[in-house]
Short mmCIF file of C-alpha atoms in Angstrom, two decimals:
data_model
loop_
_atom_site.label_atom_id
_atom_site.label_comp_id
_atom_site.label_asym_id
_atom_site.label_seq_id
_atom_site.Cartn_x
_atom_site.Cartn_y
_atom_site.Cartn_z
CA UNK A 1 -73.56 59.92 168.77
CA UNK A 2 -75.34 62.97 169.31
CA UNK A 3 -74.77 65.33 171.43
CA UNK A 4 -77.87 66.26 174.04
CA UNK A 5 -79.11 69.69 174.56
CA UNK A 6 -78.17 69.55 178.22
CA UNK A 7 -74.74 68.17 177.39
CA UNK A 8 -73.97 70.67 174.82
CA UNK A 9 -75.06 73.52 177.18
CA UNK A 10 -72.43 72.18 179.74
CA UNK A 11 -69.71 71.70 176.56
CA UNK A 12 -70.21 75.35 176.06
CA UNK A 13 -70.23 76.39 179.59
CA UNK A 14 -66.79 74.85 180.40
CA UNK A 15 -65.12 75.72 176.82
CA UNK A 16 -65.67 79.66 177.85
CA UNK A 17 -65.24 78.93 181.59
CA UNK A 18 -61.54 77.45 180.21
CA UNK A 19 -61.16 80.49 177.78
CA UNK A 20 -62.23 83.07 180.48
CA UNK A 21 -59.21 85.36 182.01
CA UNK A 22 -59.63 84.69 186.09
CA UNK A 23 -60.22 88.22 187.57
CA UNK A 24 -60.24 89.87 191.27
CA UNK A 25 -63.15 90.00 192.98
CA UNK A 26 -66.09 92.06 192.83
CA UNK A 27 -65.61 95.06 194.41
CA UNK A 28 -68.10 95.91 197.45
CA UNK A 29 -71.43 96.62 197.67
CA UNK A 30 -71.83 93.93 194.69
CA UNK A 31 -75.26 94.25 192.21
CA UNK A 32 -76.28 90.75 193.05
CA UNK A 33 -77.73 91.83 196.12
CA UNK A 34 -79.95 94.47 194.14
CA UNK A 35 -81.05 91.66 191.89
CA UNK A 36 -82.29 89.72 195.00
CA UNK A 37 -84.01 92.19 196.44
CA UNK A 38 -86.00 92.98 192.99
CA UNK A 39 -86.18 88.87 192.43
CA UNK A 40 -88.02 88.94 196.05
CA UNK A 41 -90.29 91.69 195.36
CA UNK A 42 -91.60 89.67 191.93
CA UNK A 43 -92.12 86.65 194.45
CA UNK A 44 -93.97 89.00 196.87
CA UNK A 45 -96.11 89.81 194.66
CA UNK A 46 -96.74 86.30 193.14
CA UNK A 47 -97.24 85.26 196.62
CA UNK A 48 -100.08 87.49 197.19
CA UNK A 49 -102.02 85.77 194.49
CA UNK A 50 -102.42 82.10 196.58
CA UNK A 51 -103.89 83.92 199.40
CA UNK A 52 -107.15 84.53 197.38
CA UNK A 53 -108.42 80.67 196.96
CA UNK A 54 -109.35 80.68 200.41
CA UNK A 55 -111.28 84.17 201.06
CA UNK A 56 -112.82 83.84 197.85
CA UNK A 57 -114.83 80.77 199.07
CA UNK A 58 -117.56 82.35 201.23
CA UNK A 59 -118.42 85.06 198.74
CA UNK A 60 -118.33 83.11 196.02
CA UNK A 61 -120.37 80.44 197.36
CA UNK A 62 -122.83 83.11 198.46
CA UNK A 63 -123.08 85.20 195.02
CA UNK A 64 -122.40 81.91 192.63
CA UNK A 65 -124.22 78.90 194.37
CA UNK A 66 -120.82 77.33 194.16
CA UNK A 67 -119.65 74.29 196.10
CA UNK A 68 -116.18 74.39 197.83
CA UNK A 69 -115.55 71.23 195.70
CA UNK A 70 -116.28 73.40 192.27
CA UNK A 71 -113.75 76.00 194.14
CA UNK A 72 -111.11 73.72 194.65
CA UNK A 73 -111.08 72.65 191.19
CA UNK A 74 -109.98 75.76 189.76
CA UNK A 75 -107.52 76.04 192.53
CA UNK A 76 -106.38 72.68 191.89
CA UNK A 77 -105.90 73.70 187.94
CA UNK A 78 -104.19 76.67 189.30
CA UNK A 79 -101.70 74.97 191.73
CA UNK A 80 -101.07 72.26 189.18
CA UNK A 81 -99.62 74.74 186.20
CA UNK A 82 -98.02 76.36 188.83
CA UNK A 83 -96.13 73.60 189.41
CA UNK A 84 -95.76 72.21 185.79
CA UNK A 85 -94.54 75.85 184.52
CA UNK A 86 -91.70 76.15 186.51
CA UNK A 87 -89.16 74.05 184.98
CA UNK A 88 -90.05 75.17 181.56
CA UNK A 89 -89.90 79.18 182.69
CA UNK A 90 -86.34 78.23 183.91
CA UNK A 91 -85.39 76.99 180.59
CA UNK A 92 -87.11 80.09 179.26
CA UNK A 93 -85.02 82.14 181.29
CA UNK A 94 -82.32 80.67 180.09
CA UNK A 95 -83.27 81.01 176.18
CA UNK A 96 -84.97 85.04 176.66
CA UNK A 97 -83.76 86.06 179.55
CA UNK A 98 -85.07 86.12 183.43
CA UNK A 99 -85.76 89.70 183.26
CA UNK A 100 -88.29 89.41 179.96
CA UNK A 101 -89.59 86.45 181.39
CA UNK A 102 -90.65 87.75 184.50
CA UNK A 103 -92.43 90.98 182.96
CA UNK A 104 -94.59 88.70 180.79
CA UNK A 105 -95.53 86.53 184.17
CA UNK A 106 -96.25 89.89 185.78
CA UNK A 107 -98.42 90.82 182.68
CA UNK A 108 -100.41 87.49 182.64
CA UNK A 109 -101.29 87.25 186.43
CA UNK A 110 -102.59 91.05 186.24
CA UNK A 111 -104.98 89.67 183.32
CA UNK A 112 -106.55 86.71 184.74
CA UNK A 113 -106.63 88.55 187.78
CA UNK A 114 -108.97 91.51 186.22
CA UNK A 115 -110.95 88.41 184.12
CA UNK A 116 -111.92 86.90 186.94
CA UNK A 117 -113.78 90.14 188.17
CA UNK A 118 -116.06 89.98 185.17
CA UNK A 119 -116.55 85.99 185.01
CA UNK A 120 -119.96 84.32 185.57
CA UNK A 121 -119.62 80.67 185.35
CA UNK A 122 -117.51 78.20 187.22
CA UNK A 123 -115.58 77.27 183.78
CA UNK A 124 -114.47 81.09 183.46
CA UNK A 125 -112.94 81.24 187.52
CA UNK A 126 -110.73 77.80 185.96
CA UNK A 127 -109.88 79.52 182.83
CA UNK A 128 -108.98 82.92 184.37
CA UNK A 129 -108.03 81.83 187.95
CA UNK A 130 -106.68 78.52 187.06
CA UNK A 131 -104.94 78.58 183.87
CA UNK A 132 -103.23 82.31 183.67
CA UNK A 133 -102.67 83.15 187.28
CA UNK A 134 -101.15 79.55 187.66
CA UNK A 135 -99.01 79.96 184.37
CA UNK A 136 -97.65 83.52 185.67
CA UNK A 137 -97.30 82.86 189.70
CA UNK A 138 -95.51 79.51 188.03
CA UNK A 139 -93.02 81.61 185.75
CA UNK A 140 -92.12 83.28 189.55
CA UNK A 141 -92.01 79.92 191.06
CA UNK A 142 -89.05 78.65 193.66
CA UNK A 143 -87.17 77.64 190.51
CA UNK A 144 -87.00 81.40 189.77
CA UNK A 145 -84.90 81.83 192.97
CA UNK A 146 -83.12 79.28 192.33
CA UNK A 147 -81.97 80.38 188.83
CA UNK A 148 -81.20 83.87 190.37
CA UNK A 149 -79.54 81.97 193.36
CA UNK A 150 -77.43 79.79 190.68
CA UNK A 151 -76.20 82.71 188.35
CA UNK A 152 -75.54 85.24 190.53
CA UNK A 153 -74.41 83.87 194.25
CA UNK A 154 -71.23 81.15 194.72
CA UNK A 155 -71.42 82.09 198.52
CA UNK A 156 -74.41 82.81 200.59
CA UNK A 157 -76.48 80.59 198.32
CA UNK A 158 -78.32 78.82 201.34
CA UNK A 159 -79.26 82.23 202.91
CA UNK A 160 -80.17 83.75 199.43
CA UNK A 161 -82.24 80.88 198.48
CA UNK A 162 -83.86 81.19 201.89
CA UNK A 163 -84.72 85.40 201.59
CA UNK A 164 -86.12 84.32 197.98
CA UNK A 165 -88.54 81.03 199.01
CA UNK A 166 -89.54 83.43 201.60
CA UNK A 167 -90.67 86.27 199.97
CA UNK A 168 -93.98 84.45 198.90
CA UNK A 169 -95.35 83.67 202.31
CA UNK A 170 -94.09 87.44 202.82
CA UNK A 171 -96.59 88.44 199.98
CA UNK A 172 -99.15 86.26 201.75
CA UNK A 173 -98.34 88.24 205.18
CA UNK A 174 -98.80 91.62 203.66
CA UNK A 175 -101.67 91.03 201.41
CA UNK A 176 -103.86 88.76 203.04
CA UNK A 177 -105.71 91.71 206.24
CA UNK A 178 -106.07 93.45 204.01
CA UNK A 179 -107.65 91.75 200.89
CA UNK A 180 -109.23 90.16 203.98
CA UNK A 181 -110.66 93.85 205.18
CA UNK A 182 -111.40 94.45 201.70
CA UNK A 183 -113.68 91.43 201.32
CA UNK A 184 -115.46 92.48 204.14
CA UNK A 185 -116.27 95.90 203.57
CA UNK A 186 -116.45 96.07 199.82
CA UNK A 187 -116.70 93.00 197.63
CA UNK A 188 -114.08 90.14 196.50
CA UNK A 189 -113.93 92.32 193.24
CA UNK A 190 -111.91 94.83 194.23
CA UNK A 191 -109.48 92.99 195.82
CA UNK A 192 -108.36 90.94 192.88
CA UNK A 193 -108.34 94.36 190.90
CA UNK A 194 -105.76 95.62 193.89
CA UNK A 195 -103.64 92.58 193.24
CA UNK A 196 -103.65 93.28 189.84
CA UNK A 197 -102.66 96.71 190.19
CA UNK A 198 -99.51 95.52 192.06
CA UNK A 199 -98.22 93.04 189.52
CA UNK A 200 -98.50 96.01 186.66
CA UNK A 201 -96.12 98.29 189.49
CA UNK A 202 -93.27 96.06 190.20
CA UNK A 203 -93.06 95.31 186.29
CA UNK A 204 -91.14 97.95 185.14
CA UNK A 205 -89.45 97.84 188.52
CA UNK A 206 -87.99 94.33 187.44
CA UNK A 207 -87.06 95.55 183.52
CA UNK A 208 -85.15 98.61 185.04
CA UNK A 209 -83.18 96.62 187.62
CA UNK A 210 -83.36 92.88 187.01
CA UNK A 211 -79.78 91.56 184.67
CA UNK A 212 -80.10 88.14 183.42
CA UNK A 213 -76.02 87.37 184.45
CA UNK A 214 -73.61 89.22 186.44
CA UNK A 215 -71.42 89.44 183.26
CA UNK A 216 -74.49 91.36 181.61
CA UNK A 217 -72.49 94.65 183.68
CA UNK A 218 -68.82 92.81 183.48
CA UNK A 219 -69.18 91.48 186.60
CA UNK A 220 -68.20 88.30 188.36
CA UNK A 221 -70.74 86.51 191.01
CA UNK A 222 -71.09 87.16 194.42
CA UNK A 223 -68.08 85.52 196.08
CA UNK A 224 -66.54 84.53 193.23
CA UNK A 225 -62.57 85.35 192.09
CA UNK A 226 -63.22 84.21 188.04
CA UNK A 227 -64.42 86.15 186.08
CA UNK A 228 -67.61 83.76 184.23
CA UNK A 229 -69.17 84.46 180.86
CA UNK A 230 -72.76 84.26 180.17
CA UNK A 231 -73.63 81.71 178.34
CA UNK A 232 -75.27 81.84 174.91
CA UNK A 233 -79.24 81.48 174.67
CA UNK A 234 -80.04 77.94 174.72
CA UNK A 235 -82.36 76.82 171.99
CA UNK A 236 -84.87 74.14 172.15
CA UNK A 237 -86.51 74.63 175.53
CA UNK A 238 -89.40 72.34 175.40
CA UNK A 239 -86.38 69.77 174.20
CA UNK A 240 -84.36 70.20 176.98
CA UNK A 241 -86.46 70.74 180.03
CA UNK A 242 -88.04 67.24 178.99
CA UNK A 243 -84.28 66.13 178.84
CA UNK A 244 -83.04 66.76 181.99
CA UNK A 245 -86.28 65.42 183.25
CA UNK A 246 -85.71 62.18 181.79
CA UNK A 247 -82.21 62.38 182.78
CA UNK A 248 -82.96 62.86 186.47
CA UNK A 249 -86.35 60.25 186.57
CA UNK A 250 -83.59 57.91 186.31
CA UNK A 251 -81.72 58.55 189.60
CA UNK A 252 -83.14 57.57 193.07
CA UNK A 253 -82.66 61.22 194.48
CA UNK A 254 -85.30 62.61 192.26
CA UNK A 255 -88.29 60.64 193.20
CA UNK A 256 -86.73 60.65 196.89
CA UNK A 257 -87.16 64.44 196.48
CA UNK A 258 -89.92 64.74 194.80
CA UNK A 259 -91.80 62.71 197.08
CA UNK A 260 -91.30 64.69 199.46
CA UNK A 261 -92.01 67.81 197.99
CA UNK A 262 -95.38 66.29 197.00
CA UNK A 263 -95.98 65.85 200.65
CA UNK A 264 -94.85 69.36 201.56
CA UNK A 265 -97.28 70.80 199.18
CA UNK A 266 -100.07 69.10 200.30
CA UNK A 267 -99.20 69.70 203.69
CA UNK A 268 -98.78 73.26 203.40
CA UNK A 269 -100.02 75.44 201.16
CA UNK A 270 -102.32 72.92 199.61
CA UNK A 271 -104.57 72.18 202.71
CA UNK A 272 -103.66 75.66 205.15
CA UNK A 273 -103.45 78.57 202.29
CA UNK A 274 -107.31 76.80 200.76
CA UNK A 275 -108.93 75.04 203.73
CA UNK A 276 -107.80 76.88 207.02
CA UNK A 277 -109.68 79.51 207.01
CA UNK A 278 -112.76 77.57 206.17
CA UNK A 279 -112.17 75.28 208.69
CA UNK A 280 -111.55 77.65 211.58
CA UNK A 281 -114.84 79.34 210.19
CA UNK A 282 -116.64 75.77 211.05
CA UNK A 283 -115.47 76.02 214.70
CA UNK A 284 -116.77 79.56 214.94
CA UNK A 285 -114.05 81.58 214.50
CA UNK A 286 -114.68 84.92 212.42
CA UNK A 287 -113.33 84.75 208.62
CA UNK A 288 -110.79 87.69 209.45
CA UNK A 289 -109.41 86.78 212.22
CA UNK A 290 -109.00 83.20 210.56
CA UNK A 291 -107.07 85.35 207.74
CA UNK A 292 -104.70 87.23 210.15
CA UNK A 293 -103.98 84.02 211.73
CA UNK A 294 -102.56 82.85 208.29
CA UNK A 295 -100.79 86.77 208.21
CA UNK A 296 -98.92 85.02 211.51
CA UNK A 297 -98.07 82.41 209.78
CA UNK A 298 -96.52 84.19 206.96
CA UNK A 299 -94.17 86.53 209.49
CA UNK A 300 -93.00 83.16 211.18
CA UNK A 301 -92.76 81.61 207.66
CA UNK A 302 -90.10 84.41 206.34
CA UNK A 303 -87.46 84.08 209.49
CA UNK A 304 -88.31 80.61 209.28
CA UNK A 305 -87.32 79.74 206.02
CA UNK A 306 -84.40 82.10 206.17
CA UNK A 307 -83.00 80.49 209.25
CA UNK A 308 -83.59 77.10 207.63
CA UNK A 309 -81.31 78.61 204.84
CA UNK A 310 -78.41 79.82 207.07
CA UNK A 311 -78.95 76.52 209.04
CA UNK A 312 -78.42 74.46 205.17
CA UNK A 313 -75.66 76.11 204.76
CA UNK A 314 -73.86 74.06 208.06
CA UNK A 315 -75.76 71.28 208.58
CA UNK A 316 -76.49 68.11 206.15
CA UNK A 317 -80.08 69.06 204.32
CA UNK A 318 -81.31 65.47 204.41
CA UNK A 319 -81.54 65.76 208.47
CA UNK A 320 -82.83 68.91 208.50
CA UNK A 321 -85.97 67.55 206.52
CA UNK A 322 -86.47 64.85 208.75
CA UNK A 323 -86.67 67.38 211.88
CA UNK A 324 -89.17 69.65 209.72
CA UNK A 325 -91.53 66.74 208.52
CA UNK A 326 -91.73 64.96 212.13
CA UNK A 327 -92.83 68.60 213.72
CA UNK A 328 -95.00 69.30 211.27
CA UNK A 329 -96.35 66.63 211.02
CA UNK A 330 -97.37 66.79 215.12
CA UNK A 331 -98.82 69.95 214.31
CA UNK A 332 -101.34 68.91 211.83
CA UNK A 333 -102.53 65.36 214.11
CA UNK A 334 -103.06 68.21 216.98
CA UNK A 335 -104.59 71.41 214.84
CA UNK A 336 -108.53 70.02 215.71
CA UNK A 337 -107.78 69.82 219.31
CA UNK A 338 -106.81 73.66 218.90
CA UNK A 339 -109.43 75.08 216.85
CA UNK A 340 -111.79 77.37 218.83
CA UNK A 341 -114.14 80.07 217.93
CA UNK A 342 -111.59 83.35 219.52
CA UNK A 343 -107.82 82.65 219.50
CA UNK A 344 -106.34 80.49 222.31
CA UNK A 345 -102.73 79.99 223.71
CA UNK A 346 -102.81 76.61 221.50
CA UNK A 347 -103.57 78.16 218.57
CA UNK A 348 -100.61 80.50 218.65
CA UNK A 349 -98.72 77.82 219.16
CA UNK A 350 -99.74 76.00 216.22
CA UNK A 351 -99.49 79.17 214.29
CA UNK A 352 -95.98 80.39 215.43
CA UNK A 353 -94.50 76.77 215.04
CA UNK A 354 -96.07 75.82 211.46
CA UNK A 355 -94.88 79.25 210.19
CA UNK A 356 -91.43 78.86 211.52
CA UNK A 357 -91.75 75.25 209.54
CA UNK A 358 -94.07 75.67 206.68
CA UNK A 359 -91.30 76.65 203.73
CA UNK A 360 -88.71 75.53 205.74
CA UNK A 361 -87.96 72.69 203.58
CA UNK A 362 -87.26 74.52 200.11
CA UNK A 363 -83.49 75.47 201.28
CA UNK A 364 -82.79 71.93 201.45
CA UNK A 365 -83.97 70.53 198.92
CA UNK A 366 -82.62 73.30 196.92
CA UNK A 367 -79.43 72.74 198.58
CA UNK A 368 -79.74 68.47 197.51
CA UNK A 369 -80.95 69.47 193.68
CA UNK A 370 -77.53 71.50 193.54
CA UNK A 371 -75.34 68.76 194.90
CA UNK A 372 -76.78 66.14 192.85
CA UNK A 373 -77.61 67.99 189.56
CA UNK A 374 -75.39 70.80 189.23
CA UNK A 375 -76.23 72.96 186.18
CA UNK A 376 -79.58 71.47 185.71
CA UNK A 377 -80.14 72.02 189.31
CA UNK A 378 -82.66 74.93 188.96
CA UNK A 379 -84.84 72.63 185.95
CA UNK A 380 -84.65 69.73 188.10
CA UNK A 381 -86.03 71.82 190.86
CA UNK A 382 -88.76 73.03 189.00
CA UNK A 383 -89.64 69.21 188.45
CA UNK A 384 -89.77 68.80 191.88
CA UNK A 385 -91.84 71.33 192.50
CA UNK A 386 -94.02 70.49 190.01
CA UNK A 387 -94.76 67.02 192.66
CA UNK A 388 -95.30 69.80 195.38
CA UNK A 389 -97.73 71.40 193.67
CA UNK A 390 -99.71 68.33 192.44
CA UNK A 391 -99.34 67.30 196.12
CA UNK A 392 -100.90 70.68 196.81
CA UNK A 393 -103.81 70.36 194.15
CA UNK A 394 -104.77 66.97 195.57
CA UNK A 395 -105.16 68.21 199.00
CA UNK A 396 -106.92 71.24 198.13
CA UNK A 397 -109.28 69.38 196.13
CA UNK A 398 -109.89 66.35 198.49
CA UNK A 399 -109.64 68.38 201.33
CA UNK A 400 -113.13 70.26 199.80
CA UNK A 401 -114.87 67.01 199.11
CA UNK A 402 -114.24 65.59 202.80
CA UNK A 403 -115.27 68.69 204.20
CA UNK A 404 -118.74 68.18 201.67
CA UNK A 405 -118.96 64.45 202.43
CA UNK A 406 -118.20 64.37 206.10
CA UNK A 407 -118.78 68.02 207.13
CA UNK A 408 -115.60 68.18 209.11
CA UNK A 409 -111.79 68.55 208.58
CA UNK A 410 -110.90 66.33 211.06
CA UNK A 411 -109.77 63.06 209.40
CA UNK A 412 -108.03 65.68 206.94
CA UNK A 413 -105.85 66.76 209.38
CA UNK A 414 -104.79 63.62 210.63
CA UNK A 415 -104.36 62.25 207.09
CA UNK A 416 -102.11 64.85 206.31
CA UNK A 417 -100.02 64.79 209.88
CA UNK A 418 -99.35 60.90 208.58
CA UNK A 419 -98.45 61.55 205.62
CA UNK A 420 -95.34 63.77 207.55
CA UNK A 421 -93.96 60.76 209.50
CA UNK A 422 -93.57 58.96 206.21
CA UNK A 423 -91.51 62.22 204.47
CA UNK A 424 -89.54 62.49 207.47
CA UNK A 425 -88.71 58.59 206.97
CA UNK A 426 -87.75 59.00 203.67
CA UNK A 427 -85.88 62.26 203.96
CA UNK A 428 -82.99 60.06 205.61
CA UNK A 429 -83.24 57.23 203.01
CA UNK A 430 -81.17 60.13 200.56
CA UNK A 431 -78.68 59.34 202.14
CA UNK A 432 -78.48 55.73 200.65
CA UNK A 433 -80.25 56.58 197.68
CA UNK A 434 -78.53 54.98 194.13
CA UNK A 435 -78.12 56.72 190.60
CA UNK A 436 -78.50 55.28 186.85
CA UNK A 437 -74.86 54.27 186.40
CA UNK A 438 -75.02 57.29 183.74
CA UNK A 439 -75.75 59.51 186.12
CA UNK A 440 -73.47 59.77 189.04
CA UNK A 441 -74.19 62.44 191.83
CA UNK A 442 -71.76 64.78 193.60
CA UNK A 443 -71.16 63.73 196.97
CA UNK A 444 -72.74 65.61 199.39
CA UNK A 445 -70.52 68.55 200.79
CA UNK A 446 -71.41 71.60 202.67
CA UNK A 447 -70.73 75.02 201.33
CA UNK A 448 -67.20 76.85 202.27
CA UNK A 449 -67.75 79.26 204.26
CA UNK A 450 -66.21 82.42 202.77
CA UNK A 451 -63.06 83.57 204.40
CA UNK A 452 -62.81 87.21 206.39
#
């Protein structure tokens, strides 16, 4: 019979793992962290680019004549690819390399970025908007941390894979006043311009620092005594991201999990990072102080999602989830109650408490794609993150037409806060969940903690 991509890729894996000579340590201050830190700063930047779907709304409604239903379409487009590009950029990454990968993402948001200064019809925003910013902010997707995560960490995965899922909300935090300010004060033009001046910085940054595997400079990863080889490019990407995601449609976990996601994305980014703003512009409330309110968001959203890491690397994932959905979810039935024209106790609340919980869940479910997939963990992730974007088109899209139809977000928000008690249901049925008798999970066991 033969062989599978996927299978051969773990054949070869193990056959040099078996031929490999097992080594000491890494010595201190190890280069994985410096690979982070650049891996974040891509993902900061990425980041930035989803903040611009909702400030773009008011002045392109006012220059364009657009409806916030013909916005959200080419938002949608964009959140879609976003999703659908991930688990064939980690494949990429494994055939070129993360680090030439990354570049060309860098290269591609930086040009639809400056095309969409010069469009003049609706079609062009989807084209340049949609179609390349969503391919390269997808290239830098959550499955990107997790491939860094994967290759380069065997200890403080949870934590690393919380700095990393982090570091787009912290893009969001630093961008947003002031694309906000510039907005105001200038034009929407020069904004986008600014954001593509960034991406065109940190690439070089990332081709000067970024290694593709710790035995690219003969070392081992971090917390790890054996010494691993890096694997040779793996051929037939198309061929094997499709494999592994016909491989995993036939286990439970994966529609368990990607379920969920789909309900995280349109909880989260889908509906707040397109629709808030707008919304707390209906109740009166000024466009940048509805933008710094999302800024909040995003400083509660980077300790949150890094606590949520160390907290998946002690305590079982699946419960987690269910504590993160039911919140949330009590958040968004409550958010029209808080909505005022000037900011209100309530509405700090709301913002503190949805940033502490917004990417909360990625550890997790980061943490459940490892234990169940293994070395297809970061493609399988990308999958699953393709359902939280979709989840995140949907609501971005329908959350335009209600607000057209019924001229209020009300019924959105309660839709959506719903939709959380039903996550946070299923989040404990993993825990039952069967495989395809040809697929057989890992059981599920926490992390060792790494010894003093």
């Amino acid at each position: 019979m033969e062989e599978t991509t996927t299978g051969h890729l773990r054949h070869t894996r193990d056959r040099a793992d078996r031929a490999s000579p097992v080594r000491g340590p890494a010595p201190a201050g190890h280069r994985a962290w410096w690979v982070a830190a650049v891996a974040a700063l891509a993902i900061v930047v990425a980041g930035s680019f989803s903040t611009m779907p909702g400030i773009l709304q008011s002045p392109l409604q006012q220059e364009f004549h657009w409806s916030r239903g013909t916005i959200g379409v080419a938002s949608s487009v964009n959140m879609v690819l976003y999703g659908l590009t991930a688990p064939f950029a980690a494949a990429l990454m494994d055939r070129f390399g993360i680090r030439r990968v990354v570049v060309a993402a860098l290269t591609t948001v930086a040009a639809g970025s400056l095309l969409t200064t010069v469009m003049t019809a609706s079609w062009q925003f989807t084209l340049f908007w949609g179609l390349l910013v969503g391919l390269g902010t997808g290239s830098m997707a959550m499955a990107f941390g997790a491939t860094v995560t994967n290759r380069w960490f065997t200890t403080r995965r949870g934590l690393v894979t919380g700095i990393l899922s982090s570091g787009s909300v912290f893009g969001q935090m630093v961008f947003l006043p002031a694309l906000s300010w510039t907005i105001d004060h200038y034009d929407w033009r020069p904004a986008l311009v600014t954001l593509a001046l960034a991406a065109l910085t940190v690439a070089p940054l990332v081709w000067l620092i970024l290694r593709d595997h710790p035995a690219d400079i003969g070392r081992s990863p971090y917390g790890s005594a054996r010494f691993i080889p890096k694997p040779p490019p793996v051929t037939g990407v198309a061929r094997r991201t499709l494999t592994v995601l016909r491989d995993s449609t036939r286990t439970a976990p994966f529609w368990l999990l990607a379920g969920l996601f789909a309900i995280c994305g349109a909880t989260t980014n889908g509906i707040m990072w397109t629709h808030f703003t707008p919304a707390a512009h209906d109740h009166g409330m000024a466009v940048t102080t509805a933008s710094t309110l999302l800024a909040v968001i995003g400083i509660f959203n980077v300790v949150g999602t890094i606590a949520s890491g160390w907290l998946t690397d002690r305590m079982d994932a699946r419960r987690l989830l269910a504590v993160y959905f039911t919140v949330r979810g009590l958040l968004l039935v409550l958010l029209p109650m808080m909505m005022a024209a000037t900011v209100n106790p309530a509405m700090m609340v709301f913002v503190v408490a949805f940033g502490l919980l917004d990417l909360a869940t990625v550890p997790p479910v980061i943490a459940l794609c490892r234990t169940f997939y293994g070395e297809d963990s970061a493609i399988v992730f990308g999958w699953v993150n393709a359902a939280h974007q979709i989840g995140a088109a949907l609501s971005a899209l329908l959350g335009g037409v209600a607000r057209d139809t019924l001229g209020s977000y009300d019924l959105v928000w309660l839709v959506l806060g719903a939709t959380c008690a039903g996550a946070a249901l299923a989040s404990l049925l993993i825990r039952t969940a069967q495989v395809a008798p040809d697929k057989t999970p890992t059981p599920l066991v926490r992390e060792p903690r790494p010894t003093r």
